[in-house]
Amino acid sequence: SAVISQKPSRDICQRGTSLTIQCQVDSQVTMMFWYRQQPGQSLTLIATANQGSEATYESGFVIDKFPISRPNLTFSTLTVSNMSPEDSSIYLCSVVSGQKNTGELFFGEGSRLTVL
Amino acid sequence: GQQVMQIPQYQHVQEGEDFTTYCNSSTTLSNIQWYKQRPGGHPVFLIQLVKSGEVKKQKRLTFQFGEAKKNSSLHITATQTTDVGTYFCAGQSGNTGKLIFGQGTTLQVKP
């Protein structure tokens, strides 16, 4: 299993500002993912955070808007840049435990962002 | 791209009634996973199905993976108020590790 600490747990942000979310895992993992969950909706994959290289973004998400860092095998950050009210959402960090590429995902508690 | 469709979106049942949610993928999956999210919480893994036609049980929950590995279902027998939450299926293709989630089925159980 994996224990994930994510912060901030929630924040209220002003339009046009940027916020960085941190994700810390209690063990080394190969696969880290960032998901977005808009109110009452499902989880949408933003990107796969790759250690030592650029993140791999899904269709509809770009690096300029959601820059991601992955400096080591236990930590990643997601920045939501130039925020608008449409970015109000829960952002979730998730990992596949250990060095596997497939298997169950463990999720952080999520970061609930409200953009005014 | 890959899509995972899930129905129904909502289900209200009386405590003791059964509940089923269905999941269909646009592509063949290497495995399918099911998660439960309680209100205000994060998704929690329930089970993973890998083999064609696989059936797994967890107490009152029965999970099935279709023969073509493109569909799946979760059936809960005799629902309880503790079953309340949103149930998501999530499909995995290949070896990339990433999961594509269905829209979820939100279950409400009336005592």
PDB file of C-alpha atoms in Angstrom, chain A residues 31-33 35 45 48 94-96 100-105, chain B residues 30-31 33 35 91-101:
ATOM      1  CA  MET A  31       3.784   5.811 -11.476  1.00  0.00           C
ATOM      2  CA  MET A  32       2.237   9.054 -10.216  1.00  0.00           C
ATOM      3  CA  PHE A  33      -0.866  10.607 -11.688  1.00  0.00           C
ATOM      4  CA  TYR A  35      -6.578  13.743 -11.607  1.00  0.00           C
ATOM      5  CA  LEU A  45      -6.733  12.288 -15.765  1.00  0.00           C
ATOM      6  CA  THR A  48       1.247  11.260 -15.685  1.00  0.00           C
ATOM      7  CA  SER A  94      -2.583   9.117  -7.103  1.00  0.00           C
ATOM      8  CA  VAL A  95       0.047   6.416  -7.304  1.00  0.00           C
ATOM      9  CA  VAL A  96       0.454   2.797  -8.207  1.00  0.00           C
ATOM     10  CA  LYS A 100       4.628  -1.693 -10.773  1.00  0.00           C
ATOM     11  CA  ASN A 101       3.039  -0.118 -13.815  1.00  0.00           C
ATOM     12  CA  THR A 102      -0.410  -1.617 -13.265  1.00  0.00           C
ATOM     13  CA  GLY A 103      -2.560  -2.276 -10.265  1.00  0.00           C
ATOM     14  CA  GLU A 104      -4.715  -0.421  -7.834  1.00  0.00           C
ATOM     15  CA  LEU A 105      -4.414   3.307  -7.435  1.00  0.00           C
TER      16      LEU A 105
ATOM     17  CA  SER B  30      -6.177  -5.277 -19.778  1.00  0.00           C
ATOM     18  CA  ASN B  31      -8.011  -5.000 -16.481  1.00  0.00           C
ATOM     19  CA  GLN B  33     -10.981  -1.786 -11.351  1.00  0.00           C
ATOM     20  CA  TYR B  35     -13.588   2.183  -6.580  1.00  0.00           C
ATOM     21  CA  GLY B  91     -10.410   0.699 -17.168  1.00  0.00           C
ATOM     22  CA  GLN B  92      -6.756   0.133 -17.828  1.00  0.00           C
ATOM     23  CA  SER B  93      -5.315  -0.580 -21.267  1.00  0.00           C
ATOM     24  CA  GLY B  94      -1.836  -1.802 -21.994  1.00  0.00           C
ATOM     25  CA  ASN B  95       0.965  -1.214 -19.541  1.00  0.00           C
ATOM     26  CA  THR B  96       0.870   2.552 -19.099  1.00  0.00           C
ATOM     27  CA  GLY B  97      -0.646   2.325 -15.640  1.00  0.00           C
ATOM     28  CA  LYS B  98      -3.164   5.085 -16.235  1.00  0.00           C
ATOM     29  CA  LEU B  99      -6.815   4.481 -15.488  1.00  0.00           C
ATOM     30  CA  ILE B 100      -9.777   5.930 -17.345  1.00  0.00           C
ATOM     31  CA  PHE B 101     -12.737   6.335 -15.014  1.00  0.00           C
TER      32      PHE B 101
END
